[in-house]
Structure formats: structure tokens, C-alpha cells
Coordinates of C-alpha atoms in Angstrom, one line a residue:
M1100 CA 28.7 24.9 0.1
A1101 CA 27.4 27.0 -2.8
S1102 CA 29.0 24.7 -5.3
S1103 CA 27.5 21.6 -3.6
S1104 CA 24.0 23.2 -3.7
L1105 CA 24.5 24.1 -7.4
M1106 CA 25.5 20.6 -8.2
M1107 CA 22.4 19.2 -6.4
Q1108 CA 20.1 21.6 -8.3
Y1109 CA 21.7 20.8 -11.6
S1110 CA 21.4 17.0 -11.1
M1111 CA 17.7 17.4 -10.2
G1112 CA 17.2 19.4 -13.4
S1113 CA 16.0 22.6 -11.6
V1114 CA 18.8 24.6 -13.2
A1115 CA 20.8 24.4 -16.4
A1116 CA 24.5 24.2 -15.9
T1117 CA 26.3 26.9 -17.8
T1118 CA 30.0 26.8 -18.7
T1119 CA 30.7 29.1 -15.7
D1120 CA 28.8 26.8 -13.4
I1121 CA 30.7 23.8 -14.5
I1122 CA 34.0 25.6 -13.9
R1123 CA 32.9 26.6 -10.4
L1124 CA 32.0 23.0 -9.6
Q1125 CA 35.5 21.8 -10.4
D1126 CA 36.7 23.5 -7.2
W1127 CA 34.2 21.5 -5.2
V1128 CA 34.9 18.1 -6.7
P1129 CA 38.5 17.5 -5.5
A1130 CA 37.7 18.5 -2.0
I1131 CA 34.8 16.0 -1.9
L1132 CA 36.9 13.3 -3.5
S1133 CA 39.7 13.7 -1.0
K1134 CA 37.2 13.7 2.0
R1135 CA 35.4 10.6 0.8
K1136 CA 38.7 8.8 0.1
A1137 CA 40.0 9.5 3.6
S1138 CA 36.7 8.4 5.2
W1139 CA 36.6 5.1 3.3
G1140 CA 40.2 4.5 3.9
Y1141 CA 39.6 5.0 7.6
L1142 CA 36.7 2.5 7.6
T1143 CA 38.9 0.0 5.8
R1144 CA 41.5 0.2 8.6
I1145 CA 38.8 0.0 11.3
F1146 CA 37.5 -3.3 9.9
E1147 CA 41.0 -4.7 9.8
G1148 CA 40.6 -4.6 13.6
G1149 CA 42.5 -3.2 16.6
R1150 CA 41.7 0.5 15.9
V1151 CA 40.3 3.2 18.1
F1152 CA 37.0 4.5 16.6
Y1153 CA 37.3 8.3 16.6
N1154 CA 39.2 8.3 19.9
T1155 CA 36.2 6.7 21.7
A1156 CA 36.7 3.0 21.9
L1157 CA 39.1 0.3 20.8
V1158 CA 37.2 -1.8 18.2
T1159 CA 38.6 -5.3 17.8
E1160 CA 37.7 -8.0 15.3
Q1161 CA 36.2 -10.0 18.2
D1162 CA 33.9 -7.1 19.2
I1163 CA 32.7 -6.8 15.6
R1164 CA 32.0 -10.6 15.2
Q1165 CA 30.1 -10.8 18.5
I1166 CA 27.7 -8.0 17.5
W1167 CA 27.5 -8.6 13.7
T1168 CA 26.9 -12.3 13.2
E1169 CA 26.6 -13.8 9.7
E1170 CA 23.1 -15.0 10.5
R1171 CA 21.9 -11.6 11.4
L1172 CA 23.4 -9.8 8.5
Q1173 CA 23.5 -12.4 5.8
K1174 CA 21.2 -10.4 3.4
R1175 CA 23.3 -7.2 3.9
T1176 CA 26.5 -9.2 3.4
Q1177 CA 25.3 -10.5 0.1
R1178 CA 24.4 -7.0 -1.1
F1179 CA 27.7 -5.6 0.0
F1180 CA 29.5 -8.5 -1.7
T1181 CA 27.6 -7.8 -4.9
L1182 CA 28.4 -4.1 -4.8
G1183 CA 32.0 -4.6 -4.0
T1184 CA 32.5 -7.2 -6.7
A1185 CA 30.8 -4.9 -9.3
L1186 CA 33.0 -1.9 -8.4
G1187 CA 36.1 -4.0 -8.6
G1188 CA 35.3 -4.9 -12.2
I1189 CA 35.2 -1.3 -13.5
L1190 CA 38.5 0.0 -12.0
D1191 CA 40.3 -0.4 -15.3
I1192 CA 37.9 1.9 -17.3
P1193 CA 40.2 4.6 -18.7
S1194 CA 38.1 7.7 -19.1
A1195 CA 36.6 9.7 -16.3
H1196 CA 33.2 10.0 -18.1
D1197 CA 32.8 6.3 -18.7
F1198 CA 34.1 5.5 -15.2
A1199 CA 31.7 7.9 -13.5
R1200 CA 28.8 6.6 -15.5
A1201 CA 29.6 3.0 -14.7
I1202 CA 29.7 3.8 -11.0
S1203 CA 26.4 5.6 -11.2
H1204 CA 24.8 2.6 -12.9
I1205 CA 26.3 0.1 -10.4
T1206 CA 25.1 2.1 -7.4
L1207 CA 21.6 2.5 -9.0
D1208 CA 21.5 -1.3 -9.4
Y1209 CA 22.5 -1.7 -5.8
E1210 CA 19.6 0.5 -4.6
S1211 CA 17.2 -1.5 -6.9
L1212 CA 18.5 -4.7 -5.3
I1213 CA 17.7 -3.3 -1.8
A1214 CA 14.2 -2.1 -2.9
A1215 CA 13.4 -5.5 -4.5
D1216 CA 14.5 -7.2 -1.2
V1217 CA 15.9 -10.2 -3.2
K1218 CA 16.9 -13.2 -1.1
S1219 CA 20.5 -14.4 -1.3
K1220 CA 21.1 -17.2 -3.8
S1221 CA 24.5 -17.9 -2.5
P1222 CA 25.0 -21.6 -1.5
F1223 CA 27.2 -20.6 1.4
N1224 CA 27.4 -17.8 3.9
I1225 CA 29.8 -14.9 3.1
D1226 CA 31.9 -13.5 6.0
Y1227 CA 30.5 -10.1 6.8
L1228 CA 33.6 -8.6 8.3
I1229 CA 35.8 -9.6 5.3
T1230 CA 33.1 -8.5 2.9
L1231 CA 32.7 -5.1 4.6
A1232 CA 36.4 -4.4 4.7
S1233 CA 36.7 -5.4 1.0
L1234 CA 33.8 -3.1 0.1
C1235 CA 35.3 -0.2 2.0
D1236 CA 38.6 -0.7 0.2
A1237 CA 36.8 -1.0 -3.2
I1238 CA 35.0 2.3 -2.7
F1239 CA 38.3 3.9 -1.4
Q1240 CA 39.9 2.8 -4.7
V1241 CA 36.9 4.3 -6.7
Y1242 CA 37.4 7.7 -5.1
D1243 CA 41.2 7.4 -5.5
K1244 CA 40.8 6.8 -9.2
L1245 CA 38.2 9.6 -9.6
L1246 CA 40.6 12.0 -7.8
T1247 CA 43.4 10.9 -10.2
H1248 CA 41.1 11.5 -13.2
H1249 CA 40.2 14.9 -12.0
K1250 CA 43.8 16.0 -11.4
K1251 CA 44.6 14.9 -14.9
D1252 CA 41.5 16.3 -16.7
Q1253 CA 41.1 19.4 -14.5
V1254 CA 37.6 20.0 -15.9
W1255 CA 34.9 17.4 -16.1
Q1256 CA 31.9 17.5 -18.5
A1257 CA 28.5 18.3 -17.0
T1258 CA 27.4 14.7 -17.6
T1259 CA 30.4 13.4 -15.7
L1260 CA 29.7 15.7 -12.8
D1261 CA 26.1 14.5 -12.8
S1262 CA 27.0 10.8 -12.8
F1263 CA 29.5 11.4 -10.0
Q1264 CA 27.1 13.4 -7.8
K1265 CA 24.4 10.6 -8.1
A1266 CA 26.9 7.9 -7.2
D1267 CA 28.4 9.9 -4.4
T1268 CA 24.9 10.4 -2.8
R1269 CA 24.3 6.6 -3.0
F1270 CA 27.7 5.9 -1.4
K1271 CA 26.9 8.3 1.4
K1272 CA 23.9 6.2 2.3
V1273 CA 26.1 3.1 2.6
M1274 CA 28.5 5.0 4.7
V1275 CA 25.8 6.2 7.1
T1276 CA 24.6 2.7 7.6
I1277 CA 28.1 1.5 8.5
Y1278 CA 28.8 4.5 10.7
K1279 CA 25.6 3.9 12.7
D1280 CA 26.6 0.4 13.4
L1281 CA 30.1 1.4 14.5
E1282 CA 28.8 4.2 16.7
A1283 CA 26.4 1.8 18.4
L1284 CA 29.2 -0.8 18.9
A1285 CA 31.6 1.9 20.3
R1286 CA 28.9 3.0 22.8
D1287 CA 28.4 -0.5 24.0
I1288 CA 32.2 -1.0 24.4
M1289 CA 32.6 2.2 26.3
T1290 CA 29.6 1.4 28.6
D1291 CA 31.1 -2.1 29.4
E1292 CA 34.5 -0.5 30.1
L1293 CA 32.9 2.1 32.5
N1294 CA 30.9 -0.5 34.2
S1295 CA 33.9 -2.7 34.8
V1296 CA 35.7 0.2 36.5
D1297 CA 32.7 1.7 38.3
P1298 CA 29.9 -0.7 39.3
L1299 CA 27.6 2.3 39.5
G1300 CA 28.4 3.3 36.0
G1301 CA 25.6 1.3 34.6
L1302 CA 23.2 3.0 37.0
F1303 CA 24.4 6.5 36.0
S1304 CA 24.3 5.5 32.3
H1305 CA 20.7 4.2 32.7
S1306 CA 19.7 7.4 34.5
A1307 CA 21.3 9.6 31.8
T1308 CA 19.5 7.7 29.1
Q1309 CA 16.2 8.3 30.9
D1310 CA 17.0 12.0 31.2
D1311 CA 17.9 12.2 27.5
D1312 CA 14.6 10.4 26.6
S1313 CA 12.7 12.8 28.9
E1314 CA 14.3 15.9 27.3
S1315 CA 13.7 14.6 23.8
Q1316 CA 10.0 14.7 24.4
Y1317 CA 10.0 18.5 24.6

């Protein structure tokens, strides 16, 4: 936790990273890389279909396609496609410094694309589920390569750490968006399953929701 806080302060320019600080941060990096790699790998498997989402609900490809239609998510699909394609094009960069810097630039461009709210220029609709699975796999490969670099180099330069931290923060925003959608879908699936077993389940669920809303006001 201390290393993570130090990295955030350094990237914001509020502190100057000393040699000792940089060495301390090296212990934090592999743990984060391994955690992110596992999370993105898990998401990739979820979007391949037929997986239980965190032991709550079985999420199938049919469930996903019923909720996330291409018409509804066409803009997001195009953005994810652009991000995934860009990441796939830099996986062969040999040095950790150049690789981390390229990732940082790509994720910054991605956020600029969102801010500009540019309409898709694609002449055809891109499949959201396939695009999402491909993006998750691409980001998984990014973290896998970063982890390989760190194991080989042991110590990254301050500029490499800075580029990595910025890219990691942007990737986390993408992950949060995806997880929110999955959690909402899992809740719907569980509610439907409960209602099919107990006709009063919907009544209890509705009552519980009202209670939660009432409690949230205080």
C-alpha cells in the first residue's frame, strides 16, 4: 500500500523519486502485474461463455448477447476495437521502457477518443462480444509481457514506472466499466432463477430493493 501511494505521488509530481524509492517500488510492480494479468485472463474466459461469474451466476454467450446488443453498444464496441488493435500492434516492442511508454500513449489516445465522442466511421457493425473478448486477451498479453520484462530487468527506470502507472490507471477504468456490466447481468440472471423456483421471489426481491433504497437515504 505504501509503495502504491508513493507511485501515485511521484506520477503526480508531488514527490521526487529517489533511488531508494524506485527500488522500493519494484516490490510493488510484480504483485500488481500478476493481479491484473489474472483479472484480465478471467474476463477473457468469461466472455468465451459458459462460465460462472464469481460463483454467483452462470453467464452464457446467449445471456450476454440478449443484454448487450450491437445497436446499443456500437460506439463502445468501436472504441474497444480501436484500443485492442492498437495494443496488439506494440506487443513486439523489445524494451520495457519503450513498451510501457507506448502503452501509456495508446491508453491516453483512447481516453481522448472517449472525450471527443467521435462517431464510428466503420462501414459495418463490429461484434461486441468478440471485440470485448479480444480486448481482454490483448490487455492480458500486455500485462504478461510487462511481467516478463520486470522479471528480466528486476529494476525499472523511474520513467518506465511512471508510464506503467498511468497506463494501469486507465486500464482499471476500462475494467470497472466491464465489471459493472457483468455484475448487473449476473444479478438479473440470479433474480430470474430465483423467480423461476419461487414465484414470490420477485416480491421479496422488490421489497428488499425498496428497503435498500430507504436505508440509503440515511
